Amino acid sequence: MAAKTSRQPRSRDGRMSLGAHLVELRKRLFIAALGLLVGMIAGFVISDFVLSALTQPIAELAAQQGREASLNFTDVSSAFDLRIQIAFTVGVVISSPVWLYQIFAFVMPGLKKNEKRFALGFVLAAVPLFLAGCVAGWMVLPHMVTLLTGFAPEGTTALLTARAYYDFVLKLVLAIGVAFVLPVFLVILNFAGVLSAVTILKSWRIAILAITLFTAIATPAADVMSMFLLAIPMLVLYFGAAGIAFLHDRRKRRSAERLDLELAV
């Protein structure tokens, strides 16, 4: 019997059917889930180290404000639940090269053949940007913990619930990590012909407003310095994506003009 091919059936113009798209999506999701599972196992192994790092801002809070501060587990299973949450978060970060590639590989069939050579470059750009965003969120975390708990009256004790505290850290770190990757998807949509550079540039006011609101939510309103330190690289990435899209559109337009001249001759 002939060996089965893994390639999905396509029409004469090279397009995949809806069923083929669904099969491809299932395959990409399975690979991404497998990578996440492996990352979660590694995350569970190093959960002690991560938990120690998480409690460090609380120790600094106690030293700076001169009062008691501790991380509390309010029920029997909360310690185990927290370790599972840590394993999941670490798994997302560790497996980011896998699931980011799977996302791009699913979108990639929409690109032309001469544009697919940029696929590896986009994935290599998305992974460090995601990790850089996670690092930025982690660096802002201690300042936010100190600032937000500083509103409590003097003489009180900061008893932080482990689950609520970790949810706060998780939302901050992953949200900023994803935000740093969004410019890469703008470039992908431009290469796929969905967005033009002009459209991206025309939306600069909306982008600045969205980034400002995001950083205002991710960092306390009173901590203006952290807000700007977070907003500046996001704005640079946005306009950098617009610049790459502009160069691509110009090259694409010149190629079309050259082809029209050749056909005219």
mmCIF file of C-alpha atoms in Angstrom:
data_model
loop_
_atom_site.group_PDB
_atom_site.id
_atom_site.type_symbol
_atom_site.label_atom_id
_atom_site.label_comp_id
_atom_site.label_asym_id
_atom_site.label_seq_id
_atom_site.Cartn_x
_atom_site.Cartn_y
_atom_site.Cartn_z
ATOM 1 C CA MET A 1 0.000 0.000 0.000
ATOM 2 C CA ALA A 2 1.151 3.508 -0.723
ATOM 3 C CA ALA A 3 2.201 5.596 2.245
ATOM 4 C CA LYS A 4 -0.296 8.210 3.288
ATOM 5 C CA THR A 5 0.740 11.797 2.764
ATOM 6 C CA SER A 6 0.380 14.375 5.531
ATOM 7 C CA ARG A 7 -0.359 17.183 3.128
ATOM 8 C CA GLN A 8 -3.915 18.432 3.061
ATOM 9 C CA PRO A 9 -5.837 18.287 -0.236
ATOM 10 C CA ARG A 10 -6.009 21.550 -2.132
ATOM 11 C CA SER A 11 -8.004 22.922 -5.020
ATOM 12 C CA ARG A 12 -6.492 23.779 -8.386
ATOM 13 C CA ASP A 13 -5.661 27.310 -7.253
ATOM 14 C CA GLY A 14 -3.816 25.939 -4.208
ATOM 15 C CA ARG A 15 -6.483 26.771 -1.651
ATOM 16 C CA MET A 16 -7.502 24.391 1.123
ATOM 17 C CA SER A 17 -11.124 23.395 1.708
ATOM 18 C CA LEU A 18 -12.940 24.195 4.958
ATOM 19 C CA GLY A 19 -12.575 20.574 6.083
ATOM 20 C CA ALA A 20 -8.847 20.638 5.351
ATOM 21 C CA HIS A 21 -8.527 23.862 7.356
ATOM 22 C CA LEU A 22 -10.262 22.219 10.316
ATOM 23 C CA VAL A 23 -7.981 19.172 10.110
ATOM 24 C CA GLU A 24 -4.944 21.449 9.918
ATOM 25 C CA LEU A 25 -6.209 23.454 12.905
ATOM 26 C CA ARG A 26 -6.694 20.268 14.928
ATOM 27 C CA LYS A 27 -3.153 19.147 14.144
ATOM 28 C CA ARG A 28 -1.688 22.536 15.124
ATOM 29 C CA LEU A 29 -3.686 22.609 18.367
ATOM 30 C CA PHE A 30 -2.532 19.098 19.260
ATOM 31 C CA ILE A 31 1.142 19.975 18.760
ATOM 32 C CA ALA A 32 0.714 23.191 20.751
ATOM 33 C CA ALA A 33 -1.031 21.295 23.577
ATOM 34 C CA LEU A 34 1.737 18.679 23.621
ATOM 35 C CA GLY A 35 4.378 21.400 23.891
ATOM 36 C CA LEU A 36 2.390 23.031 26.704
ATOM 37 C CA LEU A 37 2.179 19.715 28.567
ATOM 38 C CA VAL A 38 5.950 19.223 28.416
ATOM 39 C CA GLY A 39 6.444 22.806 29.573
ATOM 40 C CA MET A 40 4.032 22.277 32.482
ATOM 41 C CA ILE A 41 6.003 19.247 33.654
ATOM 42 C CA ALA A 42 9.155 21.341 33.694
ATOM 43 C CA GLY A 43 7.247 24.142 35.424
ATOM 44 C CA PHE A 44 6.089 21.823 38.194
ATOM 45 C CA VAL A 45 9.679 20.695 38.775
ATOM 46 C CA ILE A 46 10.909 24.281 39.264
ATOM 47 C CA SER A 47 7.784 25.483 41.106
ATOM 48 C CA ASP A 48 9.738 25.805 44.384
ATOM 49 C CA PHE A 49 12.122 28.294 42.800
ATOM 50 C CA VAL A 50 9.265 30.261 41.193
ATOM 51 C CA LEU A 51 7.325 30.373 44.454
ATOM 52 C CA SER A 52 10.397 31.693 46.251
ATOM 53 C CA ALA A 53 10.775 34.407 43.609
ATOM 54 C CA LEU A 54 7.095 35.309 43.955
ATOM 55 C CA THR A 55 7.419 35.871 47.696
ATOM 56 C CA GLN A 56 10.446 38.137 47.291
ATOM 57 C CA PRO A 57 8.349 41.291 46.554
ATOM 58 C CA ILE A 58 6.332 40.544 49.705
ATOM 59 C CA ALA A 59 9.532 40.360 51.774
ATOM 60 C CA GLU A 60 10.654 43.686 50.282
ATOM 61 C CA LEU A 61 7.226 45.127 51.107
ATOM 62 C CA ALA A 62 7.626 44.160 54.769
ATOM 63 C CA ALA A 63 11.103 45.710 54.911
ATOM 64 C CA GLN A 64 10.141 48.982 53.186
ATOM 65 C CA GLN A 65 6.875 49.627 55.017
ATOM 66 C CA GLY A 66 7.991 48.281 58.390
ATOM 67 C CA ARG A 67 5.019 45.974 58.929
ATOM 68 C CA GLU A 68 4.179 42.303 58.698
ATOM 69 C CA ALA A 69 3.442 40.919 55.247
ATOM 70 C CA SER A 70 2.966 37.296 54.262
ATOM 71 C CA LEU A 71 1.547 35.004 51.604
ATOM 72 C CA ASN A 72 -1.327 32.927 52.993
ATOM 73 C CA PHE A 73 -2.924 29.642 51.933
ATOM 74 C CA THR A 74 -6.535 29.729 53.036
ATOM 75 C CA ASP A 75 -7.555 26.095 52.477
ATOM 76 C CA VAL A 76 -6.099 22.583 52.335
ATOM 77 C CA SER A 77 -5.666 22.363 48.553
ATOM 78 C CA SER A 78 -4.610 25.958 47.854
ATOM 79 C CA ALA A 79 -0.865 25.170 48.025
ATOM 80 C CA PHE A 80 -1.226 22.371 45.454
ATOM 81 C CA ASP A 81 -3.512 24.505 43.283
ATOM 82 C CA LEU A 82 -0.925 27.283 43.304
ATOM 83 C CA ARG A 83 1.793 24.922 42.137
ATOM 84 C CA ILE A 84 -0.430 23.763 39.281
ATOM 85 C CA GLN A 85 -1.012 27.392 38.302
ATOM 86 C CA ILE A 86 2.721 28.035 38.425
ATOM 87 C CA ALA A 87 3.342 24.954 36.281
ATOM 88 C CA PHE A 88 0.799 26.171 33.721
ATOM 89 C CA THR A 89 2.285 29.660 33.520
ATOM 90 C CA VAL A 90 5.843 28.375 33.214
ATOM 91 C CA GLY A 91 4.608 25.886 30.627
ATOM 92 C CA VAL A 92 3.102 28.689 28.538
ATOM 93 C CA VAL A 93 6.378 30.616 28.635
ATOM 94 C CA ILE A 94 8.652 27.623 27.979
ATOM 95 C CA SER A 95 6.473 26.268 25.153
ATOM 96 C CA SER A 96 6.030 29.710 23.541
ATOM 97 C CA PRO A 97 8.346 28.817 20.600
ATOM 98 C CA VAL A 98 6.115 25.801 19.880
ATOM 99 C CA TRP A 99 2.666 27.402 20.051
ATOM 100 C CA LEU A 100 3.782 30.659 18.424
ATOM 101 C CA TYR A 101 5.140 28.653 15.499
ATOM 102 C CA GLN A 102 1.915 26.628 15.270
ATOM 103 C CA ILE A 103 -0.124 29.843 15.105
ATOM 104 C CA PHE A 104 2.048 31.191 12.325
ATOM 105 C CA ALA A 105 2.153 27.850 10.495
ATOM 106 C CA PHE A 106 -1.658 27.838 10.421
ATOM 107 C CA VAL A 107 -1.747 31.396 9.028
ATOM 108 C CA MET A 108 1.172 30.836 6.648
ATOM 109 C CA PRO A 109 -0.787 29.118 3.813
ATOM 110 C CA GLY A 110 -2.401 32.519 3.159
ATOM 111 C CA LEU A 111 0.991 33.952 2.184
ATOM 112 C CA LYS A 112 2.512 33.806 -1.259
ATOM 113 C CA LYS A 113 5.428 31.499 -1.960
ATOM 114 C CA ASN A 114 7.977 34.296 -2.157
ATOM 115 C CA GLU A 115 6.823 35.598 1.237
ATOM 116 C CA LYS A 116 7.004 32.304 3.144
ATOM 117 C CA ARG A 117 10.772 32.628 3.509
ATOM 118 C CA PHE A 118 10.078 35.277 6.149
ATOM 119 C CA ALA A 119 8.188 32.780 8.349
ATOM 120 C CA LEU A 120 11.195 31.745 10.403
ATOM 121 C CA GLY A 121 12.185 35.375 10.922
ATOM 122 C CA PHE A 122 8.738 36.247 12.279
ATOM 123 C CA VAL A 123 8.741 33.309 14.695
ATOM 124 C CA LEU A 124 12.243 34.171 15.870
ATOM 125 C CA ALA A 125 11.043 37.739 16.454
ATOM 126 C CA ALA A 126 7.824 36.771 18.254
ATOM 127 C CA VAL A 127 9.459 34.447 20.798
ATOM 128 C CA PRO A 128 12.016 36.916 22.221
ATOM 129 C CA LEU A 129 9.405 39.690 22.194
ATOM 130 C CA PHE A 130 7.011 37.553 24.225
ATOM 131 C CA LEU A 131 9.756 36.659 26.689
ATOM 132 C CA ALA A 132 10.864 40.312 26.855
ATOM 133 C CA GLY A 133 7.293 41.314 27.678
ATOM 134 C CA CYS A 134 7.155 38.720 30.459
ATOM 135 C CA VAL A 135 10.437 40.045 31.852
ATOM 136 C CA ALA A 136 9.100 43.620 31.693
ATOM 137 C CA GLY A 137 6.014 42.584 33.636
ATOM 138 C CA TRP A 138 8.164 40.800 36.211
ATOM 139 C CA MET A 139 10.364 43.892 36.645
ATOM 140 C CA VAL A 140 7.325 46.121 37.207
ATOM 141 C CA LEU A 141 5.750 43.676 39.690
ATOM 142 C CA PRO A 142 7.647 44.662 42.896
ATOM 143 C CA HIS A 143 6.874 48.361 42.392
ATOM 144 C CA MET A 144 3.194 47.606 41.903
ATOM 145 C CA VAL A 145 3.000 45.394 45.006
ATOM 146 C CA THR A 146 4.673 48.061 47.138
ATOM 147 C CA LEU A 147 2.538 50.868 45.728
ATOM 148 C CA LEU A 148 -0.854 49.149 45.911
ATOM 149 C CA THR A 149 -0.375 47.760 49.400
ATOM 150 C CA GLY A 150 0.906 51.158 50.518
ATOM 151 C CA PHE A 151 -2.679 52.469 50.559
ATOM 152 C CA ALA A 152 -3.429 50.323 53.617
ATOM 153 C CA PRO A 153 -3.493 52.228 56.947
ATOM 154 C CA GLU A 154 -0.386 52.226 59.117
ATOM 155 C CA GLY A 155 -0.150 49.495 61.725
ATOM 156 C CA THR A 156 -2.096 46.982 59.642
ATOM 157 C CA THR A 157 -0.804 43.606 58.436
ATOM 158 C CA ALA A 158 -0.636 42.668 54.752
ATOM 159 C CA LEU A 159 -2.102 39.156 54.525
ATOM 160 C CA LEU A 160 -2.068 38.330 50.837
ATOM 161 C CA THR A 161 -4.118 35.355 49.663
ATOM 162 C CA ALA A 162 -1.871 33.092 47.579
ATOM 163 C CA ARG A 163 -4.417 32.480 44.798
ATOM 164 C CA ALA A 164 -5.411 36.135 44.398
ATOM 165 C CA TYR A 165 -1.790 37.251 44.517
ATOM 166 C CA TYR A 166 -0.723 34.774 41.863
ATOM 167 C CA ASP A 167 -3.679 35.680 39.622
ATOM 168 C CA PHE A 168 -2.488 39.271 39.836
ATOM 169 C CA VAL A 169 1.059 38.264 38.841
ATOM 170 C CA LEU A 170 -0.194 35.961 36.079
ATOM 171 C CA LYS A 171 -2.398 38.586 34.430
ATOM 172 C CA LEU A 172 0.353 41.169 34.571
ATOM 173 C CA VAL A 173 3.188 39.025 33.187
ATOM 174 C CA LEU A 174 1.250 37.207 30.445
ATOM 175 C CA ALA A 175 -0.748 40.273 29.368
ATOM 176 C CA ILE A 176 2.419 42.305 28.839
ATOM 177 C CA GLY A 177 4.097 39.359 27.112
ATOM 178 C CA VAL A 178 1.219 39.031 24.637
ATOM 179 C CA ALA A 179 1.131 42.811 24.129
ATOM 180 C CA PHE A 180 4.770 42.769 23.032
ATOM 181 C CA VAL A 181 3.969 40.141 20.374
ATOM 182 C CA LEU A 182 1.017 41.976 18.811
ATOM 183 C CA PRO A 183 3.209 44.073 16.433
ATOM 184 C CA VAL A 184 4.479 40.826 14.893
ATOM 185 C CA PHE A 185 0.906 39.845 14.061
ATOM 186 C CA LEU A 186 0.379 43.263 12.461
ATOM 187 C CA VAL A 187 3.274 42.484 10.136
ATOM 188 C CA ILE A 188 1.872 39.010 9.440
ATOM 189 C CA LEU A 189 -1.513 40.494 8.509
ATOM 190 C CA ASN A 190 0.262 42.968 6.242
ATOM 191 C CA PHE A 191 2.179 40.209 4.457
ATOM 192 C CA ALA A 192 -1.063 38.239 4.123
ATOM 193 C CA GLY A 193 -2.670 41.261 2.430
ATOM 194 C CA VAL A 194 -5.209 41.894 5.194
ATOM 195 C CA LEU A 195 -3.745 45.182 6.464
ATOM 196 C CA SER A 196 -1.804 47.807 4.545
ATOM 197 C CA ALA A 197 0.887 50.024 6.008
ATOM 198 C CA VAL A 198 -1.336 53.048 5.396
ATOM 199 C CA THR A 199 -4.125 51.479 7.462
ATOM 200 C CA ILE A 200 -1.707 50.741 10.303
ATOM 201 C CA LEU A 201 -0.307 54.274 10.261
ATOM 202 C CA LYS A 202 -3.757 55.877 10.055
ATOM 203 C CA SER A 203 -4.680 54.050 13.254
ATOM 204 C CA TRP A 204 -1.783 55.546 15.241
ATOM 205 C CA ARG A 205 -4.089 57.619 17.443
ATOM 206 C CA ILE A 206 -6.146 54.558 18.332
ATOM 207 C CA ALA A 207 -2.948 52.577 18.939
ATOM 208 C CA ILE A 208 -1.532 55.226 21.285
ATOM 209 C CA LEU A 209 -4.833 55.411 23.158
ATOM 210 C CA ALA A 210 -5.064 51.608 23.430
ATOM 211 C CA ILE A 211 -1.450 51.299 24.604
ATOM 212 C CA THR A 212 -1.945 54.102 27.129
ATOM 213 C CA LEU A 213 -5.089 52.484 28.511
ATOM 214 C CA PHE A 214 -3.405 49.093 28.638
ATOM 215 C CA THR A 215 -0.362 50.384 30.505
ATOM 216 C CA ALA A 216 -2.623 52.400 32.840
ATOM 217 C CA ILE A 217 -4.481 49.190 33.718
ATOM 218 C CA ALA A 218 -1.339 47.060 33.913
ATOM 219 C CA THR A 219 0.428 49.610 36.122
ATOM 220 C CA PRO A 220 -1.156 51.734 38.852
ATOM 221 C CA ALA A 221 -2.208 55.214 37.801
ATOM 222 C CA ALA A 222 -0.044 56.716 40.531
ATOM 223 C CA ASP A 223 3.066 54.944 39.237
ATOM 224 C CA VAL A 224 3.563 57.135 36.161
ATOM 225 C CA MET A 225 7.190 56.119 35.634
ATOM 226 C CA SER A 226 6.353 52.414 35.313
ATOM 227 C CA MET A 227 3.537 53.313 32.926
ATOM 228 C CA PHE A 228 5.874 55.215 30.608
ATOM 229 C CA LEU A 229 8.614 52.583 30.841
ATOM 230 C CA LEU A 230 6.049 50.041 29.671
ATOM 231 C CA ALA A 231 4.363 52.213 27.038
ATOM 232 C CA ILE A 232 7.542 53.403 25.262
ATOM 233 C CA PRO A 233 8.771 49.980 24.016
ATOM 234 C CA MET A 234 5.216 49.064 22.982
ATOM 235 C CA LEU A 235 4.956 52.254 20.902
ATOM 236 C CA VAL A 236 8.378 51.605 19.366
ATOM 237 C CA LEU A 237 7.290 48.084 18.417
ATOM 238 C CA TYR A 238 4.036 49.375 16.911
ATOM 239 C CA PHE A 239 5.708 51.975 14.697
ATOM 240 C CA GLY A 240 8.467 49.480 13.873
ATOM 241 C CA ALA A 241 5.790 47.097 12.592
ATOM 242 C CA ALA A 242 4.295 49.944 10.554
ATOM 243 C CA GLY A 243 7.739 50.660 9.073
ATOM 244 C CA ILE A 244 8.250 47.028 8.048
ATOM 245 C CA ALA A 245 4.760 46.975 6.519
ATOM 246 C CA PHE A 246 5.556 50.177 4.595
ATOM 247 C CA LEU A 247 8.757 48.687 3.136
ATOM 248 C CA HIS A 248 6.887 45.522 2.174
ATOM 249 C CA ASP A 249 4.064 47.443 0.495
ATOM 250 C CA ARG A 250 6.550 49.579 -1.433
ATOM 251 C CA ARG A 251 8.464 46.533 -2.643
ATOM 252 C CA LYS A 252 5.195 44.834 -3.568
ATOM 253 C CA ARG A 253 4.021 47.924 -5.466
ATOM 254 C CA ARG A 254 7.308 48.197 -7.382
ATOM 255 C CA SER A 255 7.130 44.532 -8.333
ATOM 256 C CA ALA A 256 3.601 45.035 -9.635
ATOM 257 C CA GLU A 257 4.660 48.085 -11.662
ATOM 258 C CA ARG A 258 7.621 46.224 -13.123
ATOM 259 C CA LEU A 259 5.340 43.331 -14.082
ATOM 260 C CA ASP A 260 2.895 45.728 -15.750
ATOM 261 C CA LEU A 261 5.720 47.230 -17.787
ATOM 262 C CA GLU A 262 6.896 43.794 -18.870
ATOM 263 C CA LEU A 263 3.370 42.859 -19.935
ATOM 264 C CA ALA A 264 2.973 46.152 -21.784
ATOM 265 C CA VAL A 265 6.117 45.469 -23.782
#
